DNA sequence: CATAGCCTACCACCAAACCT
DNA sequence: AGGTTTGGTGGTAGGCTATG
């Protein structure tokens, strides 16, 4: 836990001045401290070597660097809304006329929504970009974004190459061959399970490589295989004990029979749970076996690890979380947030004046993915123009990552500000309205929010964060 | 701020087993 | 028959990191 919190703190620093190596160092040294065998101390050595060889960039105070800085500063001033008669724009042709990009029709030379978080220090004005249309020969007056991207090939989305079916077939054939070899080697049909099935664009082969590492003697290789086969058999034996477990959290006098089978408060035996958790950790950290392969050997599923059981005393999952600052309780106290500066707009100040709202956002974000997305959508709703809470502040409040915030932001832009998250794809689409894109299938008039959730109406009726001064409005959202 | 890649966590559905 | 609970399956979202 400690190493993770250090890592998350590091991550915040990295975006300001650190190098990517910072995070690697923390991660590797953390791994080193967890390793249970001396064999894996090598990673720590590498980390040390990297730390020693790291060269810190000197601050350049040369004239050129100064010019670059000034140029950057002047660039930040490019948040002018439009070219007006008062403009000092060198493009005199525009005097007296509002700017309009010939491509995107934007009234802004520089999109004010992308001005960044730095403080404006210069008074210079942005100029439109001039590009000649190769088809018509006409000179186009373009905004900054269109000017920069003009003529460049548009990167097609979804062009990530899927693994060739032939590669996949070949991998499966190789896997079968390896399994057969293991069966022959150990003289046991169960040995066919000693190969990694994982294939994500390329085969994982973690188990295969572990079992036939170059340099191993003829005795060592079967030794490893025998060990894993023993784990497989023991896991299967303990898994069969599911009916012998005790019901831990049943109220006395419950009519339900205890230990009668799956369901009814009975679950896999404690011995199996402990066996899986212990050996999973060792296989993952030691020989670096991937999760899929470990699941195959120990015979458990994703649900076994992550599902919250109703019969569990604390209603908790079987493994401790390793990801998610919010879920792991690593978020900074609300009161502390207002003392930190997140961006030039200082969004975090509202943690002082609107602490209840921030607290509720944080609580709601921790309830689940869907509710977290609703909170993000609320926090991403612009006010006073196109500005909304900055990603850093949103991350501090909700614990959500940059990626998640970005995806919600995209969905909001795509749907014109719809805050309701798209329905889970595994959910039956019985209520889906035919002929509409998935994002718009939900009727905003009747959002399928469960009781206790804030509806999009109440959300949209509530003022944006900069304006919502009445705390009673906040509580009414939750009612 | 946006995006890609990799891995982990979440989520919905279904089957099984047993009870009411 | 319908309800309750666990566990398996597998699609998808999220977190982290690097890079643009």
PDB file of N, CA and C (backbone and C1' of nucleotides) in Angstrom, chain A residues 247 250-260 264-265, chain B residues 18-20:
ATOM      1  N   UNK A 247     -21.034 -21.552   6.814  1.00  0.00           N
ATOM      2  CA  UNK A 247     -21.663 -20.285   6.488  1.00  0.00           C
ATOM      3  C   UNK A 247     -21.280 -19.290   7.570  1.00  0.00           C
ATOM      4  N   UNK A 250     -24.524 -15.948   8.393  1.00  0.00           N
ATOM      5  CA  UNK A 250     -25.954 -16.180   8.447  1.00  0.00           C
ATOM      6  C   UNK A 250     -26.487 -15.859   9.841  1.00  0.00           C
ATOM      7  N   UNK A 251     -27.571 -15.094   9.918  1.00  0.00           N
ATOM      8  CA  UNK A 251     -28.142 -14.834  11.235  1.00  0.00           C
ATOM      9  C   UNK A 251     -28.625 -16.132  11.877  1.00  0.00           C
ATOM     10  N   UNK A 252     -28.524 -16.169  13.197  1.00  0.00           N
ATOM     11  CA  UNK A 252     -28.926 -17.385  13.894  1.00  0.00           C
ATOM     12  C   UNK A 252     -30.425 -17.612  13.688  1.00  0.00           C
ATOM     13  N   UNK A 253     -30.820 -18.846  13.553  1.00  0.00           N
ATOM     14  CA  UNK A 253     -32.215 -19.164  13.338  1.00  0.00           C
ATOM     15  C   UNK A 253     -32.620 -19.069  11.883  1.00  0.00           C
ATOM     16  N   UNK A 254     -31.641 -18.894  11.006  1.00  0.00           N
ATOM     17  CA  UNK A 254     -31.957 -18.818   9.587  1.00  0.00           C
ATOM     18  C   UNK A 254     -32.534 -20.144   9.125  1.00  0.00           C
ATOM     19  N   UNK A 255     -33.514 -20.037   8.290  1.00  0.00           N
ATOM     20  CA  UNK A 255     -34.175 -21.255   7.829  1.00  0.00           C
ATOM     21  C   UNK A 255     -33.325 -22.013   6.830  1.00  0.00           C
ATOM     22  N   UNK A 256     -32.276 -21.318   6.290  1.00  0.00           N
ATOM     23  CA  UNK A 256     -31.500 -21.963   5.241  1.00  0.00           C
ATOM     24  C   UNK A 256     -30.576 -23.034   5.803  1.00  0.00           C
ATOM     25  N   UNK A 257     -30.433 -24.080   5.061  1.00  0.00           N
ATOM     26  CA  UNK A 257     -29.559 -25.151   5.489  1.00  0.00           C
ATOM     27  C   UNK A 257     -28.117 -24.738   5.288  1.00  0.00           C
ATOM     28  N   UNK A 258     -27.279 -25.114   6.224  1.00  0.00           N
ATOM     29  CA  UNK A 258     -25.891 -24.702   6.116  1.00  0.00           C
ATOM     30  C   UNK A 258     -25.063 -25.737   5.361  1.00  0.00           C
ATOM     31  N   UNK A 259     -24.208 -25.229   4.516  1.00  0.00           N
ATOM     32  CA  UNK A 259     -23.245 -26.091   3.859  1.00  0.00           C
ATOM     33  C   UNK A 259     -23.859 -27.130   2.961  1.00  0.00           C
ATOM     34  N   UNK A 260     -24.966 -26.772   2.309  1.00  0.00           N
ATOM     35  CA  UNK A 260     -25.655 -27.780   1.520  1.00  0.00           C
ATOM     36  C   UNK A 260     -25.293 -27.713   0.039  1.00  0.00           C
ATOM     37  N   UNK A 264     -27.275 -20.513  -1.332  1.00  0.00           N
ATOM     38  CA  UNK A 264     -27.727 -20.687   0.050  1.00  0.00           C
ATOM     39  C   UNK A 264     -26.638 -20.358   1.055  1.00  0.00           C
ATOM     40  N   UNK A 265     -25.811 -19.426   0.711  1.00  0.00           N
ATOM     41  CA  UNK A 265     -24.803 -18.988   1.667  1.00  0.00           C
ATOM     42  C   UNK A 265     -23.558 -19.839   1.706  1.00  0.00           C
TER      43      UNK A 265
ATOM     44  P    DC B  18     -27.717 -29.846  -3.797  1.00  0.00           P
ATOM     45  O5'  DC B  18     -28.813 -29.007  -3.007  1.00  0.00           O
ATOM     46  C5'  DC B  18     -28.378 -28.013  -2.089  1.00  0.00           C
ATOM     47  C4'  DC B  18     -29.487 -27.034  -1.850  1.00  0.00           C
ATOM     48  C3'  DC B  18     -30.789 -27.645  -1.313  1.00  0.00           C
ATOM     49  O3'  DC B  18     -30.944 -27.271   0.054  1.00  0.00           O
ATOM     50  C1'  DC B  18     -31.154 -25.905  -2.909  1.00  0.00           C
ATOM     51  P    DC B  19     -32.200 -27.702   0.891  1.00  0.00           P
ATOM     52  O5'  DC B  19     -33.055 -26.370   0.916  1.00  0.00           O
ATOM     53  C5'  DC B  19     -32.444 -25.161   1.339  1.00  0.00           C
ATOM     54  C4'  DC B  19     -33.441 -24.010   1.250  1.00  0.00           C
ATOM     55  C3'  DC B  19     -34.787 -24.304   1.923  1.00  0.00           C
ATOM     56  O3'  DC B  19     -35.181 -23.178   2.686  1.00  0.00           O
ATOM     57  C1'  DC B  19     -35.114 -23.719  -0.358  1.00  0.00           C
ATOM     58  P    DT B  20     -36.372 -23.318   3.717  1.00  0.00           P
ATOM     59  O5'  DT B  20     -37.569 -22.627   2.915  1.00  0.00           O
ATOM     60  C5'  DT B  20     -37.439 -21.272   2.515  1.00  0.00           C
ATOM     61  C4'  DT B  20     -38.686 -20.829   1.756  1.00  0.00           C
ATOM     62  C3'  DT B  20     -40.011 -21.219   2.435  1.00  0.00           C
ATOM     63  O3'  DT B  20     -40.885 -20.105   2.405  1.00  0.00           O
ATOM     64  C1'  DT B  20     -39.973 -21.973   0.194  1.00  0.00           C
TER      65       DT B  20
END
